[in-house]
mmCIF file of C-alpha atoms in Angstrom:
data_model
loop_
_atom_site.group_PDB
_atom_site.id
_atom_site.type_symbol
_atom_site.label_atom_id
_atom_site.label_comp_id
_atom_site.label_asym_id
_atom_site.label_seq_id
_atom_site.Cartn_x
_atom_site.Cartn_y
_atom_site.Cartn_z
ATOM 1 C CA UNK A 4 0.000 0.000 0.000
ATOM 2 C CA UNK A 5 1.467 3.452 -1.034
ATOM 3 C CA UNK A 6 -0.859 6.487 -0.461
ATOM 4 C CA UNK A 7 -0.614 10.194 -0.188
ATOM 5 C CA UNK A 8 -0.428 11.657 3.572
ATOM 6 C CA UNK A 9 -2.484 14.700 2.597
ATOM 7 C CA UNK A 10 -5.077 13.764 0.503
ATOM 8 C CA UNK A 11 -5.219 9.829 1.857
ATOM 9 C CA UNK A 12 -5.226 9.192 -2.335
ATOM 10 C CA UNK A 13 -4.171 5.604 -3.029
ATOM 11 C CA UNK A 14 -1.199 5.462 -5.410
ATOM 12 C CA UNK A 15 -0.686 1.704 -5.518
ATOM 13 C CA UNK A 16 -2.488 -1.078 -3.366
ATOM 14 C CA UNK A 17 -1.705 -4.967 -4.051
ATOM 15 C CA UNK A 18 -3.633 -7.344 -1.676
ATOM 16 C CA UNK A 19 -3.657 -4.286 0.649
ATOM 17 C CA UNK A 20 -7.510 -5.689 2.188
ATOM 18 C CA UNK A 21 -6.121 -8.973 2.763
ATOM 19 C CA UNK A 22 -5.663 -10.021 6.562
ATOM 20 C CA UNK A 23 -2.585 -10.527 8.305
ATOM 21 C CA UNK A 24 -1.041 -10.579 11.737
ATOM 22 C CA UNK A 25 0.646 -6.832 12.376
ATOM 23 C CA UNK A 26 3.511 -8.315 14.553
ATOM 24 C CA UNK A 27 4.974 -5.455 16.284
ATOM 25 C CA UNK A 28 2.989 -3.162 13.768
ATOM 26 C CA UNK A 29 -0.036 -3.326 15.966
ATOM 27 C CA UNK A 30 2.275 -0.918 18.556
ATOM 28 C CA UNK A 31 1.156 2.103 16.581
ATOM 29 C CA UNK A 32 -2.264 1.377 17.460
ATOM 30 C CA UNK A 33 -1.460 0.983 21.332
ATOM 31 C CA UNK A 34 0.688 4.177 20.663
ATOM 32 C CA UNK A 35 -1.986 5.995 18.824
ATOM 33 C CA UNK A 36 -4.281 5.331 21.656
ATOM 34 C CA UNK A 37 -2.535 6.350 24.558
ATOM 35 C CA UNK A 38 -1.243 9.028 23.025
ATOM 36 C CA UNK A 39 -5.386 9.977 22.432
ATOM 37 C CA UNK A 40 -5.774 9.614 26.168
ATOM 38 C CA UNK A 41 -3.048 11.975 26.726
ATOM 39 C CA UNK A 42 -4.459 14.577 24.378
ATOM 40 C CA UNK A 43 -7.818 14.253 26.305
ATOM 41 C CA UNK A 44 -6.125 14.652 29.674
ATOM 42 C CA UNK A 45 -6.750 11.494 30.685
ATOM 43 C CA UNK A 46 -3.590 10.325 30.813
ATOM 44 C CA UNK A 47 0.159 12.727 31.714
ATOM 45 C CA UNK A 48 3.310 12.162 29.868
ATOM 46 C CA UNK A 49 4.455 11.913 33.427
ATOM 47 C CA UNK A 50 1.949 9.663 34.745
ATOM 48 C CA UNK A 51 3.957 6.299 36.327
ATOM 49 C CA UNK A 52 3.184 2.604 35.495
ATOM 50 C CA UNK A 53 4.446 -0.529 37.600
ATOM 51 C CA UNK A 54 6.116 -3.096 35.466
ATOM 52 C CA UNK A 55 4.139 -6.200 36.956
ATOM 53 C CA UNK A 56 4.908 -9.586 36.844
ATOM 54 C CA UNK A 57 3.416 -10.409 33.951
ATOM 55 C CA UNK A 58 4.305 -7.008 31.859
ATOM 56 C CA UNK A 59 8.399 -8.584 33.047
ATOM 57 C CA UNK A 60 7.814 -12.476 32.021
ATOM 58 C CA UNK A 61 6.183 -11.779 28.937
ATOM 59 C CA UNK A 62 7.274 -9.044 27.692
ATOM 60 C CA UNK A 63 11.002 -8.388 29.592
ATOM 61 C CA UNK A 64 13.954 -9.847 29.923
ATOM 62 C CA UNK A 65 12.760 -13.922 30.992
ATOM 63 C CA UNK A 66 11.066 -13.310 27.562
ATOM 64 C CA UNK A 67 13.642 -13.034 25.253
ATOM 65 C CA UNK A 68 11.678 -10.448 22.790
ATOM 66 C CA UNK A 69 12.334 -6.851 22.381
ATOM 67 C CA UNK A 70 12.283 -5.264 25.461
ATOM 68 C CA UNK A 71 12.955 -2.174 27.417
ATOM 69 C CA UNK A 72 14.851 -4.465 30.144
ATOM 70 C CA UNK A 73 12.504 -2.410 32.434
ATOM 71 C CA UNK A 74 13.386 -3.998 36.305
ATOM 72 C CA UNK A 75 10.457 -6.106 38.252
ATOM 73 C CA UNK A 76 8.131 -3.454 40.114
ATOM 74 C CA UNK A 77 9.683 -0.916 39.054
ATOM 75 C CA UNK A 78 7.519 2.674 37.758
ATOM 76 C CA UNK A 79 7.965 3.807 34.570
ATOM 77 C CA UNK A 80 6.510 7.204 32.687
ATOM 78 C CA UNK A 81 4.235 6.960 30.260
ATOM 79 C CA UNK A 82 6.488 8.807 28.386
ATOM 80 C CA UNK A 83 9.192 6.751 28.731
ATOM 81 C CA UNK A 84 7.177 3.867 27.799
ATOM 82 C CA UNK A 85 6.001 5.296 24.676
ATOM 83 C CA UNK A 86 10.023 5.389 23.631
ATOM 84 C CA UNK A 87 10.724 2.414 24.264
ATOM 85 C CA UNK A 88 7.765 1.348 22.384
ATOM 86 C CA UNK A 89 8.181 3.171 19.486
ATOM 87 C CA UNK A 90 12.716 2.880 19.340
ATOM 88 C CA UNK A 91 12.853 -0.366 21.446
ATOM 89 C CA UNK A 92 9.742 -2.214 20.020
ATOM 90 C CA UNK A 93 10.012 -3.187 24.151
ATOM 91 C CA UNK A 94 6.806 -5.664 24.901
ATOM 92 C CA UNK A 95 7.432 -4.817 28.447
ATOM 93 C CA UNK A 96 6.778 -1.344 27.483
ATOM 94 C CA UNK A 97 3.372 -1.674 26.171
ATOM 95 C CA UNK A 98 2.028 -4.343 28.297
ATOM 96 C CA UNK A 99 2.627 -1.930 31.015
ATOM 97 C CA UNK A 100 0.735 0.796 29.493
ATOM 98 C CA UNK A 101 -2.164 -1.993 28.889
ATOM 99 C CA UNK A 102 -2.061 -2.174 32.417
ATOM 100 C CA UNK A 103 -1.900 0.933 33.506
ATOM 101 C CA UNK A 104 -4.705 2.073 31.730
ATOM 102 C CA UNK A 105 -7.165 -0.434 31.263
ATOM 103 C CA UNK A 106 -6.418 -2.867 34.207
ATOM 104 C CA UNK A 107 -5.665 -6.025 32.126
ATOM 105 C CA UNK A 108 -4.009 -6.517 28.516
ATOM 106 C CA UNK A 109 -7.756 -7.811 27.194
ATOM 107 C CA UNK A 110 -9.406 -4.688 28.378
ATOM 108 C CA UNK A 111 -6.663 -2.415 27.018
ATOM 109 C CA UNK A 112 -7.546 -4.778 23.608
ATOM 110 C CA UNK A 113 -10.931 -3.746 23.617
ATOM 111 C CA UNK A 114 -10.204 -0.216 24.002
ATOM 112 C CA UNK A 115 -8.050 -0.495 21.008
ATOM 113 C CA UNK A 116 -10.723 -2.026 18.911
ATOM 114 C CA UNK A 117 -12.996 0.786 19.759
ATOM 115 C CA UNK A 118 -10.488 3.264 18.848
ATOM 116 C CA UNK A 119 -9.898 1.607 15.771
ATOM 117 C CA UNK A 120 -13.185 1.430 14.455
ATOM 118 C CA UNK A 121 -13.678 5.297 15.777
ATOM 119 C CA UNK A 122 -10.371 6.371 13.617
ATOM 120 C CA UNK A 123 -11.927 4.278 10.817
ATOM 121 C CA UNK A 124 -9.583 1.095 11.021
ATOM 122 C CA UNK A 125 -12.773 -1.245 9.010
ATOM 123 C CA UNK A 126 -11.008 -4.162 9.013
ATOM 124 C CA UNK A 127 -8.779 -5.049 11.888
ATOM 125 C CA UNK A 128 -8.667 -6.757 15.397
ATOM 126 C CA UNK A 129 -6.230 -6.563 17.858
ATOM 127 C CA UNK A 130 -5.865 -8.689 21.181
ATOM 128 C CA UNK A 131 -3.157 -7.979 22.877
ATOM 129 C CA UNK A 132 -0.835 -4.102 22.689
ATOM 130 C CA UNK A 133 2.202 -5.482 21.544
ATOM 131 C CA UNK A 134 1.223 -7.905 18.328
ATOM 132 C CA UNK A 135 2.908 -10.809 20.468
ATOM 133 C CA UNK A 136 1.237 -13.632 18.021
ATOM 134 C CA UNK A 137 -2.488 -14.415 18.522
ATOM 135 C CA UNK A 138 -4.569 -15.987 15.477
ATOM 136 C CA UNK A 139 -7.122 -13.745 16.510
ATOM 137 C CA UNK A 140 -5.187 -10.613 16.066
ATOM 138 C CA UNK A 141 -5.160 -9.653 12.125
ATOM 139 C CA UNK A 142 -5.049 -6.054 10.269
ATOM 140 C CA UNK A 143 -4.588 -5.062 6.701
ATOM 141 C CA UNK A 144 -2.212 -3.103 4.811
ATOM 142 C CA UNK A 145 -4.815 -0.312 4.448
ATOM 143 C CA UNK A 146 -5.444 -0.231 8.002
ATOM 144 C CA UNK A 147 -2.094 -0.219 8.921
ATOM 145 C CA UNK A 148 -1.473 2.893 6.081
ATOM 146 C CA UNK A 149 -5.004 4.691 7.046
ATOM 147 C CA UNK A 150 -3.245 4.505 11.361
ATOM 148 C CA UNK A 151 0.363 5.859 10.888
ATOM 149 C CA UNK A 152 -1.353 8.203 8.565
ATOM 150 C CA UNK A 153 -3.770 9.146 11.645
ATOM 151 C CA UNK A 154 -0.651 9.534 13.829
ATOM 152 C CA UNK A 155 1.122 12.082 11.916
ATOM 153 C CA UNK A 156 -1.569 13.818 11.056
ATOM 154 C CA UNK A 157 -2.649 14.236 14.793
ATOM 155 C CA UNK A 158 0.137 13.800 17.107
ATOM 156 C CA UNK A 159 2.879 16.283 14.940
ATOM 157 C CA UNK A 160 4.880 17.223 18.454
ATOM 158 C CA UNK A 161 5.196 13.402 18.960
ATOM 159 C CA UNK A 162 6.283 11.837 15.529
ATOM 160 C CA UNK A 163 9.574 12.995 15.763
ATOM 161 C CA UNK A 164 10.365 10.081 18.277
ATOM 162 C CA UNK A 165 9.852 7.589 15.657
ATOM 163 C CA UNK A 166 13.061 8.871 13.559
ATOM 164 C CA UNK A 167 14.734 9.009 16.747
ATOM 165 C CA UNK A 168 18.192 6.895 16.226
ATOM 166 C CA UNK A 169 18.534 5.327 19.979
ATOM 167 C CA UNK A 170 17.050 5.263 22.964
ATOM 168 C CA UNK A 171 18.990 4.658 26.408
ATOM 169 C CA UNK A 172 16.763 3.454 29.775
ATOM 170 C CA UNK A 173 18.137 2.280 32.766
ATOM 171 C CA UNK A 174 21.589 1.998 31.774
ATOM 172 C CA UNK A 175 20.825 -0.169 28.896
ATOM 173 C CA UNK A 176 21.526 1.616 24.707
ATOM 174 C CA UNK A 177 19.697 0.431 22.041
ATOM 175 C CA UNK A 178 19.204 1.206 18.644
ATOM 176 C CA UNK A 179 16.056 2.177 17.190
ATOM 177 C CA UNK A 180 14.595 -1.057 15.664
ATOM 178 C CA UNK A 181 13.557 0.661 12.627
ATOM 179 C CA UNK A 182 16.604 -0.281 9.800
ATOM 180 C CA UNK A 183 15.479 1.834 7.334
ATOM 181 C CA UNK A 184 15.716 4.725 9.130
ATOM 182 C CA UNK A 185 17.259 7.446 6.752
ATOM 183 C CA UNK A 186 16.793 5.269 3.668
ATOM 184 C CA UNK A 187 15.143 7.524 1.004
ATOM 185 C CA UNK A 188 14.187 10.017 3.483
ATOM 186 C CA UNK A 189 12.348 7.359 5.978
ATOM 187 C CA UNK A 190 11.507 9.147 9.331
ATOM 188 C CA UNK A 191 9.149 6.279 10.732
ATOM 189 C CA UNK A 192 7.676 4.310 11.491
ATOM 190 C CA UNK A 193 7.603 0.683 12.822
ATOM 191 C CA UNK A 194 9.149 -2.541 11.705
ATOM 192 C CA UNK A 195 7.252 -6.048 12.467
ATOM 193 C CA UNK A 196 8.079 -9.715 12.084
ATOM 194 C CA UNK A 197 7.127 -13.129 13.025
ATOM 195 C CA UNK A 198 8.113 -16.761 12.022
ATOM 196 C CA UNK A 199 4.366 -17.182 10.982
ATOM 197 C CA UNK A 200 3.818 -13.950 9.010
ATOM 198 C CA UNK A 201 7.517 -12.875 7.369
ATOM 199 C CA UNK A 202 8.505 -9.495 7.919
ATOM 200 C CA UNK A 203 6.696 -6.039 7.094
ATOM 201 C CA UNK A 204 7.100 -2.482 8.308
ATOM 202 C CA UNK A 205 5.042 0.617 7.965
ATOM 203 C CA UNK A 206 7.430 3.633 6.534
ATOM 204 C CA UNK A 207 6.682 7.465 5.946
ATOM 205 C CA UNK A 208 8.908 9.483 3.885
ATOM 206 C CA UNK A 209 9.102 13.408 2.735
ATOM 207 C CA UNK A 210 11.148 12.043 -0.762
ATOM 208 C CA UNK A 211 9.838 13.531 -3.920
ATOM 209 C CA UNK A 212 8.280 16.684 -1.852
ATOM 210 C CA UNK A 213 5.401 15.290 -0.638
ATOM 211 C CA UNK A 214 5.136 12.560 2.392
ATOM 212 C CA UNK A 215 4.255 9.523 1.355
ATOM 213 C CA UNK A 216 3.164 6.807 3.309
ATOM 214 C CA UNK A 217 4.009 2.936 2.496
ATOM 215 C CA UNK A 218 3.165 -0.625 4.387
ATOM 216 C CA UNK A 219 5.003 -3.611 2.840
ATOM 217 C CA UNK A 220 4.166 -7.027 5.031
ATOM 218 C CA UNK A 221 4.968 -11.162 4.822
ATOM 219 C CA UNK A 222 8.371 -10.452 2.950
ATOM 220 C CA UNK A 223 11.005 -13.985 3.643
ATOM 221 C CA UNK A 224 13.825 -11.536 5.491
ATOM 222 C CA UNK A 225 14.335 -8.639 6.430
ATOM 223 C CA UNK A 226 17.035 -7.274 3.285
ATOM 224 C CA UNK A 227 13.683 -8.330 1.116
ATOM 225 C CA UNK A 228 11.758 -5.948 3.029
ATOM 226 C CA UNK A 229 14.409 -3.430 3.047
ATOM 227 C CA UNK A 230 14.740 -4.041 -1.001
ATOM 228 C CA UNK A 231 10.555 -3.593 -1.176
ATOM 229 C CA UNK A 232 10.159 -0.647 0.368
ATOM 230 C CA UNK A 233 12.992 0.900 -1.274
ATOM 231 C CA UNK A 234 11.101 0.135 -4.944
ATOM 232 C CA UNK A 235 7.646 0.771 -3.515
ATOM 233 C CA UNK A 236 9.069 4.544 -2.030
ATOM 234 C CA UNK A 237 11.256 5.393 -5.062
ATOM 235 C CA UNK A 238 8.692 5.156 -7.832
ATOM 236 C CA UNK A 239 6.034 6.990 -5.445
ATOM 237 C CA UNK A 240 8.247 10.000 -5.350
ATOM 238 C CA UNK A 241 9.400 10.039 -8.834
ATOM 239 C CA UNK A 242 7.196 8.648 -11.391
ATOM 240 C CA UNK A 243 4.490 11.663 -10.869
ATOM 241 C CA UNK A 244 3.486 14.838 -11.410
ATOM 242 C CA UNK A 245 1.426 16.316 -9.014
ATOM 243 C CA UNK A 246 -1.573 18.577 -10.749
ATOM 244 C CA UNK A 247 -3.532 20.680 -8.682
ATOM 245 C CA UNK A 248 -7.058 19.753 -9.828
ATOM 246 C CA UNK A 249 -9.689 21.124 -7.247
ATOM 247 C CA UNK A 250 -9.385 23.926 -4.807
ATOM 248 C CA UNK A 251 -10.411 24.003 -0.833
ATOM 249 C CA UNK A 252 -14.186 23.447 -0.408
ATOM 250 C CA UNK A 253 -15.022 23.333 -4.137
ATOM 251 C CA UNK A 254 -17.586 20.931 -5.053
ATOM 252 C CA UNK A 255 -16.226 17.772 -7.122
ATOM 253 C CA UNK A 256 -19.541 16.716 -7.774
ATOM 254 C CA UNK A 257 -22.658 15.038 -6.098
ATOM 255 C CA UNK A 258 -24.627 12.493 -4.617
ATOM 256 C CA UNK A 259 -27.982 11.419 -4.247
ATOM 257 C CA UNK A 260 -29.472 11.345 -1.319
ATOM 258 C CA UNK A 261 -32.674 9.216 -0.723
ATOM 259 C CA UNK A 262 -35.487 10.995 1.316
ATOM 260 C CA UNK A 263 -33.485 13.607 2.114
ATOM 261 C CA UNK A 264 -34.818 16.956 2.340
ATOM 262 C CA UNK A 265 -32.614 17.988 -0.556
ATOM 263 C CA UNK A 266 -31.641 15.235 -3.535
ATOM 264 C CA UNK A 267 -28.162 15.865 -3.332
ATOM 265 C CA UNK A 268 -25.023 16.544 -1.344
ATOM 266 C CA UNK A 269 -22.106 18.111 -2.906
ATOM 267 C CA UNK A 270 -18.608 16.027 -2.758
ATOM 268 C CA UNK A 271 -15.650 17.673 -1.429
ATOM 269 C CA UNK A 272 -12.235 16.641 -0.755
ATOM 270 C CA UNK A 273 -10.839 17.036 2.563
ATOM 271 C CA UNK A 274 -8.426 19.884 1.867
ATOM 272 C CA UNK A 275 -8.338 20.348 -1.786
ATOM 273 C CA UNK A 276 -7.691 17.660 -4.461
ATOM 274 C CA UNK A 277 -4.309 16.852 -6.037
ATOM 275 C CA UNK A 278 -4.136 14.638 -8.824
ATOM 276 C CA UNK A 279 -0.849 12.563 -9.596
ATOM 277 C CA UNK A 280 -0.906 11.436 -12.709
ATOM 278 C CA UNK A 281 2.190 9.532 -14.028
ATOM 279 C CA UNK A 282 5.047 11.530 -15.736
ATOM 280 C CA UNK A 283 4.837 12.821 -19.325
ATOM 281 C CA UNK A 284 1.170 10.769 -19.879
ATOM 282 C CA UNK A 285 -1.348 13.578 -19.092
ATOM 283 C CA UNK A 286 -3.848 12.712 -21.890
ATOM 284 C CA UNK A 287 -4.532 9.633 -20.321
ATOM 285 C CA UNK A 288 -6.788 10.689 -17.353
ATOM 286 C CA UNK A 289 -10.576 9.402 -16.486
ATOM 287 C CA UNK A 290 -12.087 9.794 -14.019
ATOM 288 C CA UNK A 291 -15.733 8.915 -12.012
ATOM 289 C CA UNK A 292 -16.966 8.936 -8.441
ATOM 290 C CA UNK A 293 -18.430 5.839 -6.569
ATOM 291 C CA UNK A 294 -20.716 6.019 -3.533
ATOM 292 C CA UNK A 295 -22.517 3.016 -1.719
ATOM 293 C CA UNK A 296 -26.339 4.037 -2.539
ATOM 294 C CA UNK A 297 -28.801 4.369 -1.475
ATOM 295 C CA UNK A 298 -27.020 7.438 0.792
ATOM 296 C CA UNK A 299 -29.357 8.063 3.829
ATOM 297 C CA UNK A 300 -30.400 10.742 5.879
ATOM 298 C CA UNK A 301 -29.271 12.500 7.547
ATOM 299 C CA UNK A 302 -26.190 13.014 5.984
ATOM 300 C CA UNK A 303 -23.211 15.333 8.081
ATOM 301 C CA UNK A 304 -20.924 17.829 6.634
ATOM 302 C CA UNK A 305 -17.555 16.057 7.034
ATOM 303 C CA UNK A 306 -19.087 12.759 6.816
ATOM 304 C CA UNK A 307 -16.428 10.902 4.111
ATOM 305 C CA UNK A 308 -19.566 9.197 1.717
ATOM 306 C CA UNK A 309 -17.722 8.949 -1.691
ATOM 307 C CA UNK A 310 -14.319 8.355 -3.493
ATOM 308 C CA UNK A 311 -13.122 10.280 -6.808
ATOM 309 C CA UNK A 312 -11.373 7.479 -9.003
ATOM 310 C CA UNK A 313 -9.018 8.688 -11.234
ATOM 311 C CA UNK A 314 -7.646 6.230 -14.299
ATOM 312 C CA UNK A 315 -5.105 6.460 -16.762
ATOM 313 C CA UNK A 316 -5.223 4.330 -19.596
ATOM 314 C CA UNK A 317 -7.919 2.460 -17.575
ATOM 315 C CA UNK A 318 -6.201 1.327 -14.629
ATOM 316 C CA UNK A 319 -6.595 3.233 -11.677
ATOM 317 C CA UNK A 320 -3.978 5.118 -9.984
ATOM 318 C CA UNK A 321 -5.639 7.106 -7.283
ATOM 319 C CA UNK A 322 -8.171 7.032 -4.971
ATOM 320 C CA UNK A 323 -9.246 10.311 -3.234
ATOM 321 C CA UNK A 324 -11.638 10.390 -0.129
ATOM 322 C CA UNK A 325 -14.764 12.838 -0.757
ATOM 323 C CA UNK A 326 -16.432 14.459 2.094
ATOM 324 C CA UNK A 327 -20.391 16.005 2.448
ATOM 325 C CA UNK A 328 -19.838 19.374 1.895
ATOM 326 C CA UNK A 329 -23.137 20.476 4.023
ATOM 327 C CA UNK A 330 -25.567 18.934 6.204
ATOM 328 C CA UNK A 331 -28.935 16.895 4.761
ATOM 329 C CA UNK A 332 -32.060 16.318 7.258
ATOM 330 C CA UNK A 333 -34.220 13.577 6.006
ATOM 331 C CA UNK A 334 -36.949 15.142 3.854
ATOM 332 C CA UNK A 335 -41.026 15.385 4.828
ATOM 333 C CA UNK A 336 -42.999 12.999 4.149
ATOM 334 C CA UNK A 337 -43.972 13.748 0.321
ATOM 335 C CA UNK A 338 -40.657 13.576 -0.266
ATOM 336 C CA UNK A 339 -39.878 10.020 0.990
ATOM 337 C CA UNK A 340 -43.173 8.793 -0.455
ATOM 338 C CA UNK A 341 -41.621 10.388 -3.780
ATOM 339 C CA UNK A 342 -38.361 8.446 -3.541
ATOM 340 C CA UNK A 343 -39.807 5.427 -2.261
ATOM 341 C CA UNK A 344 -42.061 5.428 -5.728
ATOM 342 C CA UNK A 345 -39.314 6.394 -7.664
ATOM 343 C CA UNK A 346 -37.737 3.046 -6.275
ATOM 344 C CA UNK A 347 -40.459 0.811 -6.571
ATOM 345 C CA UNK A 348 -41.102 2.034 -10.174
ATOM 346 C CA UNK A 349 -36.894 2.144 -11.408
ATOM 347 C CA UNK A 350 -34.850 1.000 -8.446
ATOM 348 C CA UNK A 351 -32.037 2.631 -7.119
ATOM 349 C CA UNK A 352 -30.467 4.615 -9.537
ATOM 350 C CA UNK A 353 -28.146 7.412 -8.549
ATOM 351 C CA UNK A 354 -28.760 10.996 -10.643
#
């Protein structure tokens, strides 16, 4: 999966809706979530957590995994615990901020899954807050795009931890476990692999003058993954040109609403509309917008309802969310008994 960070358009997807386990990956989403919490002041940067017995078998040292080597009973910042996390990969680390905030890994996993679903994560389920293997735990490569995209979008004071090269707790250095750090301007942001899954790792890069983020996942080793992502990032950044196609708040076009009080909503993207469109092949481009209808009131302004599809010699090359540009209340009751004769007389078709 290789989108765009500031549109969310799709620039290349293979297989990216097909379940898999996240490994380590599923960190950003125990990350993203605390880091929520702290935003809400729920939760302080400062705020301690015990590294329990369990958090230290399973996830320290008697483990054998990536860890923080944090010491039995000992309290820990959130803060702290968040680096390690994010530099260390440590599974000590996040089971102790399961812990800490929801009692008990399985209730910190069903915060998660709420979270998820809020941030619009359709298709994944996590069980644990450190993707220790669990054959109910899976994700996709679009989910696992759509969250680091979520991350630097909302927590900008905090990403720059992910490119950070080492972190040092308690005496012990380690390296960030990210090894392609720096790599065609990498900055972030996690690395995960298992014996049953292969290796993958979620990147954002600034290459080519616009951030792009890429997932690659279920490589044999890790140079494969390295050699992936290096492909995946360098024709991103340099086989377009970016076009600026529609302006801030200007309508793209419409949808139908059924027994609304209006017939249509207008179709915006979410700050503008870029189009990339491969280099020196501009006569190429088609495009068309797809909705699931019949679209229900009441419709929000905000709500994302549509995608513009844009094609180039018929294969698609970029996907851009489109957003309700105002509200829609359903309609009175000659209007619904309009639509719902239109239906019964045509079926659903979209105008």
């Amino acid at each position: 999966m290789l989108l765009d960070h500031q549109s969310g358009a799709v620039l290349y997807q293979h297989n990216a809706d097909e379940r898999v386990e996240p490994a380590s990956m599923a960190k950003l989403a125990t990350v993203a979530l605390t880091l929520d919490l702290v935003r809400r002041g729920a939760l302080g940067l400062d705020d301690t957590m015990v590294i329990s017995e369990h958090a230290w078998r399973t996830g320290g040292a008697p483990a054998r995994g990536t860890t923080m080597f944090a010491e039995l009973g000992s309290e820990v910042s959130v803060d702290d615990l968040l680096h390690s996390a994010i530099i260390q990969s440590g599974n000590d680390a996040t089971i102790a901020l399961a812990e800490g905030i929801a009692g008990s890994e399985t209730a910190f996993a069903g915060l998660m899954n709420q979270f998820g679903a809020e941030i619009g994560l359709t298709n994944s389920h996590f069980t644990n807050p450190s993707g220790l293997p669990d054959p109910e735990m899976y994700t996709t490569a679009r989910d696992l795009a759509y969250l680091a995209r979520y991350i630097i979008r909302e927590f900008p004071e905090y990403y720059p931890v992910f490119s950070a090269e080492a972190f040092e707790w308690n005496g012990i250095f380690q390296r960030n476990r990210n090894d392609l750090l720096g790599q065609v301007g990498i900055d972030g942001l996690k690395t995960g692999s298992t014996g049953s899954v292969g290796n993958g790792v979620v990147v954002s890069t600034t290459e080519g003058g616009r951030r792009l983020v890429g997932v690659v996942h279920g490589l044999a080793t890790a140079q494969q993954r390295t050699d992936e992502v290096r492909r995946l990032i360098t024709w991103g950044a340099t086989s377009f040109d970016r076009i600026p196609a529609f302006s801030d708040g200007t309508i793209i076009g419409h949808a139908s609403v059924y027994g609304g009080a209006v017939s249509q909503v207008g179709l915006v993207g979410a700050s503008g509309v870029d189009i990339f469109l491969p280099k020196n092949n501009r006569q190429c481009l088609r495009g068309n917008i797809s909705y699931q209808a019949p679209l229900l009131p009441p419709v929000r302004a905000g709500d994302q309802i549509a995608y513009l599809n844009i094609f180039c010699d018929d294969q698609q090359i970029q996907s851009v969310p489109l957003y309700a540009a105002t509200d829609i209340e359903a309609g009175g009751i000659f209007r619904r008994a309009t639509d719902a004769l239109w239906e019964l007389a045509f079926g659903w078709l979209p105008f």
